[in-house]
Amino acid sequence: MNSIRSEKISLTEDNLVAEIETGIRDSVRGDVADLRRPVPSTTDTALDPSTKPSVNNINSLIEHVAGPSLAEIANLISELGSMREMLHIGGQRVQREIAGYGQLSQAAMESTRMIADNVSEWKRAAEGLRNG
């Protein structure tokens, strides 16, 4: 059931990509045709009024195509920052717990050593009573 759904999504995405590419090609072809026109001999640096709409069209097309991607990238960067902070806090917690386990282990070793020393003293005392 999931494979059918992913195929439908893939086909829709392919159609969207094809439409966008077609729009870009048409826009570029129109701009290239505008660029092939003879350049006026005036020294005016302002754009010809007929090229302004095509430039605006390309800009709006690029914004339309790139806008959702840029928003998604910004969202992912934000999520990654949150994950980094969460991992940093989790790492600090793990370090505290490891330090606590180290202290507990040290206390257990000292307690075991004390018990072993007491048992050896009791053994010596018991052997002294038997022999003495």
Tab-separated table of C-alpha atoms in Angstrom:
chain	number	residue	atom	x	y	z
A	1	MET	CA	0.000	0.000	0.000
A	2	ASN	CA	2.905	2.347	0.752
A	3	SER	CA	4.583	1.668	-2.580
A	4	ILE	CA	1.492	2.767	-4.511
A	5	ARG	CA	1.296	5.965	-2.514
A	6	SER	CA	4.986	6.743	-3.041
A	7	GLU	CA	4.631	6.136	-6.787
A	8	LYS	CA	1.752	8.623	-6.935
A	9	ILE	CA	3.803	11.181	-5.034
A	10	SER	CA	6.786	10.543	-7.281
A	11	LEU	CA	4.719	10.988	-10.431
A	12	THR	CA	3.218	14.212	-9.086
A	13	GLU	CA	6.658	15.533	-8.175
A	14	ASP	CA	7.980	14.579	-11.618
A	15	ASN	CA	5.089	16.450	-13.266
A	16	LEU	CA	5.729	19.498	-11.086
A	17	VAL	CA	9.428	19.449	-11.900
A	18	ALA	CA	8.676	19.098	-15.614
A	19	GLU	CA	6.273	22.051	-15.489
A	20	ILE	CA	8.810	24.211	-13.669
A	21	GLU	CA	11.565	23.268	-16.104
A	22	THR	CA	9.272	24.070	-19.037
A	23	GLY	CA	8.461	27.448	-17.506
A	24	ILE	CA	12.137	28.212	-16.988
A	25	ARG	CA	12.991	27.177	-20.551
A	26	ASP	CA	10.211	29.345	-21.991
A	27	SER	CA	11.314	32.275	-19.855
A	28	VAL	CA	14.944	31.892	-20.848
A	29	ARG	CA	14.055	31.565	-24.529
A	30	GLY	CA	12.018	34.754	-24.315
A	31	ASP	CA	14.881	36.549	-22.547
A	32	VAL	CA	17.430	35.296	-25.052
A	33	ALA	CA	15.202	36.531	-27.875
A	34	ASP	CA	15.048	39.919	-26.134
A	35	LEU	CA	18.832	39.946	-25.792
A	36	ARG	CA	19.312	39.254	-29.510
A	37	ARG	CA	17.495	42.440	-30.441
A	38	PRO	CA	19.764	45.262	-31.561
A	39	VAL	CA	21.043	47.282	-28.658
A	40	PRO	CA	20.029	50.933	-28.759
A	41	SER	CA	22.976	53.227	-29.250
A	42	THR	CA	21.999	55.434	-26.330
A	43	THR	CA	24.216	55.436	-23.273
A	44	ASP	CA	21.214	55.099	-20.985
A	45	THR	CA	21.888	52.241	-18.506
A	46	ALA	CA	18.226	51.731	-17.615
A	47	LEU	CA	16.608	48.530	-18.846
A	48	ASP	CA	14.450	48.638	-21.902
A	49	PRO	CA	10.799	48.644	-20.702
A	50	SER	CA	10.124	45.505	-22.725
A	51	THR	CA	12.808	43.528	-20.834
A	52	LYS	CA	11.621	44.539	-17.370
A	53	PRO	CA	8.570	42.235	-17.404
A	54	SER	CA	10.647	39.242	-18.512
A	55	VAL	CA	13.262	39.895	-15.810
A	56	ASN	CA	10.497	40.244	-13.242
A	57	ASN	CA	8.927	37.068	-14.601
A	58	ILE	CA	12.191	35.137	-14.128
A	59	ASN	CA	12.677	36.588	-10.656
A	60	SER	CA	9.155	35.667	-9.612
A	61	LEU	CA	9.579	32.189	-11.126
A	62	ILE	CA	12.841	31.655	-9.251
A	63	GLU	CA	11.248	32.902	-6.027
A	64	HIS	CA	8.268	30.637	-6.635
A	65	VAL	CA	10.512	27.624	-7.250
A	66	ALA	CA	13.114	28.341	-4.575
A	67	GLY	CA	10.802	29.761	-1.902
A	68	PRO	CA	9.469	26.479	-0.515
A	69	SER	CA	12.928	24.911	-0.662
A	70	LEU	CA	14.477	27.805	1.215
A	71	ALA	CA	11.712	27.692	3.812
A	72	GLU	CA	12.232	23.947	4.220
A	73	ILE	CA	15.998	24.416	4.561
A	74	ALA	CA	15.460	27.115	7.195
A	75	ASN	CA	13.043	24.805	9.016
A	76	LEU	CA	15.561	21.944	8.898
A	77	ILE	CA	18.338	24.202	10.201
A	78	SER	CA	16.079	25.232	13.076
A	79	GLU	CA	15.214	21.602	13.837
A	80	LEU	CA	18.888	20.609	13.692
A	81	GLY	CA	19.707	23.407	16.138
A	82	SER	CA	17.025	22.129	18.499
A	83	MET	CA	18.316	18.565	18.139
A	84	ARG	CA	21.878	19.754	18.821
A	85	GLU	CA	20.745	21.491	22.003
A	86	MET	CA	18.771	18.419	23.073
A	87	LEU	CA	21.788	16.170	22.431
A	88	HIS	CA	24.043	18.559	24.359
A	89	ILE	CA	21.686	18.486	27.361
A	90	GLY	CA	21.396	14.686	27.093
A	91	GLY	CA	25.201	14.379	26.930
A	92	GLN	CA	25.567	16.440	30.101
A	93	ARG	CA	22.997	14.237	31.851
A	94	VAL	CA	24.830	11.073	30.782
A	95	GLN	CA	28.128	12.530	32.054
A	96	ARG	CA	26.506	13.281	35.437
A	97	GLU	CA	25.093	9.752	35.632
A	98	ILE	CA	28.452	8.201	34.710
A	99	ALA	CA	30.128	10.276	37.431
A	100	GLY	CA	27.455	9.106	39.892
A	101	TYR	CA	28.006	5.471	38.897
A	102	GLY	CA	31.765	5.980	39.292
A	103	GLN	CA	31.270	7.290	42.822
A	104	LEU	CA	28.881	4.425	43.605
A	105	SER	CA	31.386	1.915	42.244
A	106	GLN	CA	34.180	3.446	44.326
A	107	ALA	CA	32.014	3.292	47.466
A	108	ALA	CA	31.111	-0.346	46.710
A	109	MET	CA	34.807	-1.238	46.288
A	110	GLU	CA	35.690	0.438	49.601
A	111	SER	CA	32.819	-1.352	51.352
A	112	THR	CA	33.914	-4.688	49.851
A	113	ARG	CA	37.499	-4.047	50.947
A	114	MET	CA	36.323	-3.259	54.501
A	115	ILE	CA	34.176	-6.400	54.607
A	116	ALA	CA	37.070	-8.511	53.289
A	117	ASP	CA	39.409	-7.044	55.931
A	118	ASN	CA	36.862	-7.763	58.709
A	119	VAL	CA	36.315	-11.332	57.466
A	120	SER	CA	40.081	-11.984	57.407
A	121	GLU	CA	40.354	-10.623	60.985
A	122	TRP	CA	37.502	-12.920	62.064
A	123	LYS	CA	39.256	-15.860	60.404
A	124	ARG	CA	42.489	-15.075	62.266
A	125	ALA	CA	40.584	-14.714	65.512
A	126	ALA	CA	38.741	-18.007	64.909
A	127	GLU	CA	42.035	-19.808	64.081
A	128	GLY	CA	43.586	-18.327	67.230
A	129	LEU	CA	40.737	-19.663	69.340
A	130	ARG	CA	41.046	-23.136	67.774
A	131	ASN	CA	44.789	-23.277	68.179
A	132	GLY	CA	45.001	-21.542	71.468
